[in-house]
């Protein structure tokens, strides 16, 4: 993991959040900690499937790929 990239993403996120708050518009993310934790859980689940190699190609099963 590139620490510089993570730090840059955090800075951009904070600046964007401040801009949204300053303009008094809702953020395009869950406005509460449980919502943010849910998004982290989705990411972790996605990475877990990638690392373990288990999965099912729905598009191929439906004949769409």
mmCIF file of C-alpha atoms in Angstrom, residues 11-65:
data_model
loop_
_atom_site.group_PDB
_atom_site.id
_atom_site.type_symbol
_atom_site.label_atom_id
_atom_site.label_comp_id
_atom_site.label_asym_id
_atom_site.label_seq_id
_atom_site.Cartn_x
_atom_site.Cartn_y
_atom_site.Cartn_z
ATOM 1 C CA UNK A 11 -6.347 15.265 2.519
ATOM 2 C CA UNK A 12 -8.509 15.488 -0.605
ATOM 3 C CA UNK A 13 -11.389 13.854 1.274
ATOM 4 C CA UNK A 14 -11.134 16.291 4.175
ATOM 5 C CA UNK A 15 -11.001 19.267 1.798
ATOM 6 C CA UNK A 16 -13.976 17.953 -0.164
ATOM 7 C CA UNK A 17 -15.952 17.348 3.033
ATOM 8 C CA UNK A 18 -15.179 20.872 4.214
ATOM 9 C CA UNK A 19 -16.304 22.253 0.849
ATOM 10 C CA UNK A 20 -19.594 20.342 1.034
ATOM 11 C CA UNK A 21 -20.173 21.563 4.583
ATOM 12 C CA UNK A 22 -19.266 25.130 3.646
ATOM 13 C CA UNK A 23 -21.723 25.093 0.738
ATOM 14 C CA UNK A 24 -24.362 23.493 2.984
ATOM 15 C CA UNK A 25 -25.002 20.565 0.630
ATOM 16 C CA UNK A 26 -25.314 16.936 1.761
ATOM 17 C CA UNK A 27 -22.281 14.734 1.361
ATOM 18 C CA UNK A 28 -22.496 11.840 -1.110
ATOM 19 C CA UNK A 29 -21.716 9.358 1.672
ATOM 20 C CA UNK A 30 -23.481 8.018 4.752
ATOM 21 C CA UNK A 31 -23.778 10.846 7.281
ATOM 22 C CA UNK A 32 -23.229 8.594 10.291
ATOM 23 C CA UNK A 33 -20.528 6.298 11.632
ATOM 24 C CA UNK A 34 -22.558 3.085 11.141
ATOM 25 C CA UNK A 35 -22.953 3.954 7.456
ATOM 26 C CA UNK A 36 -19.233 4.544 7.048
ATOM 27 C CA UNK A 37 -18.465 1.286 8.872
ATOM 28 C CA UNK A 38 -20.857 -0.477 6.491
ATOM 29 C CA UNK A 39 -18.903 0.837 3.514
ATOM 30 C CA UNK A 40 -15.648 -0.343 5.108
ATOM 31 C CA UNK A 41 -17.280 -3.748 5.598
ATOM 32 C CA UNK A 42 -18.250 -3.916 1.927
ATOM 33 C CA UNK A 43 -14.654 -3.127 0.956
ATOM 34 C CA UNK A 44 -13.239 -5.738 3.344
ATOM 35 C CA UNK A 45 -15.659 -8.374 2.073
ATOM 36 C CA UNK A 46 -14.685 -7.604 -1.519
ATOM 37 C CA UNK A 47 -10.985 -7.893 -0.692
ATOM 38 C CA UNK A 48 -11.584 -11.140 1.236
ATOM 39 C CA UNK A 49 -13.187 -12.743 -1.817
ATOM 40 C CA UNK A 50 -10.325 -11.527 -4.018
ATOM 41 C CA UNK A 51 -7.677 -12.939 -1.663
ATOM 42 C CA UNK A 52 -9.375 -16.304 -1.133
ATOM 43 C CA UNK A 53 -10.254 -16.716 -4.801
ATOM 44 C CA UNK A 54 -13.807 -17.831 -4.135
ATOM 45 C CA UNK A 55 -16.572 -16.274 -6.130
ATOM 46 C CA UNK A 56 -19.187 -16.704 -8.801
ATOM 47 C CA UNK A 57 -19.319 -14.913 -12.162
ATOM 48 C CA UNK A 58 -22.991 -13.913 -12.413
ATOM 49 C CA UNK A 59 -22.602 -12.214 -15.798
ATOM 50 C CA UNK A 60 -21.022 -15.317 -17.321
ATOM 51 C CA UNK A 61 -23.725 -17.508 -15.738
ATOM 52 C CA UNK A 62 -26.389 -15.282 -17.324
ATOM 53 C CA UNK A 63 -24.562 -15.381 -20.654
ATOM 54 C CA UNK A 64 -23.893 -11.631 -20.661
ATOM 55 C CA UNK A 65 -20.095 -11.723 -20.868
#
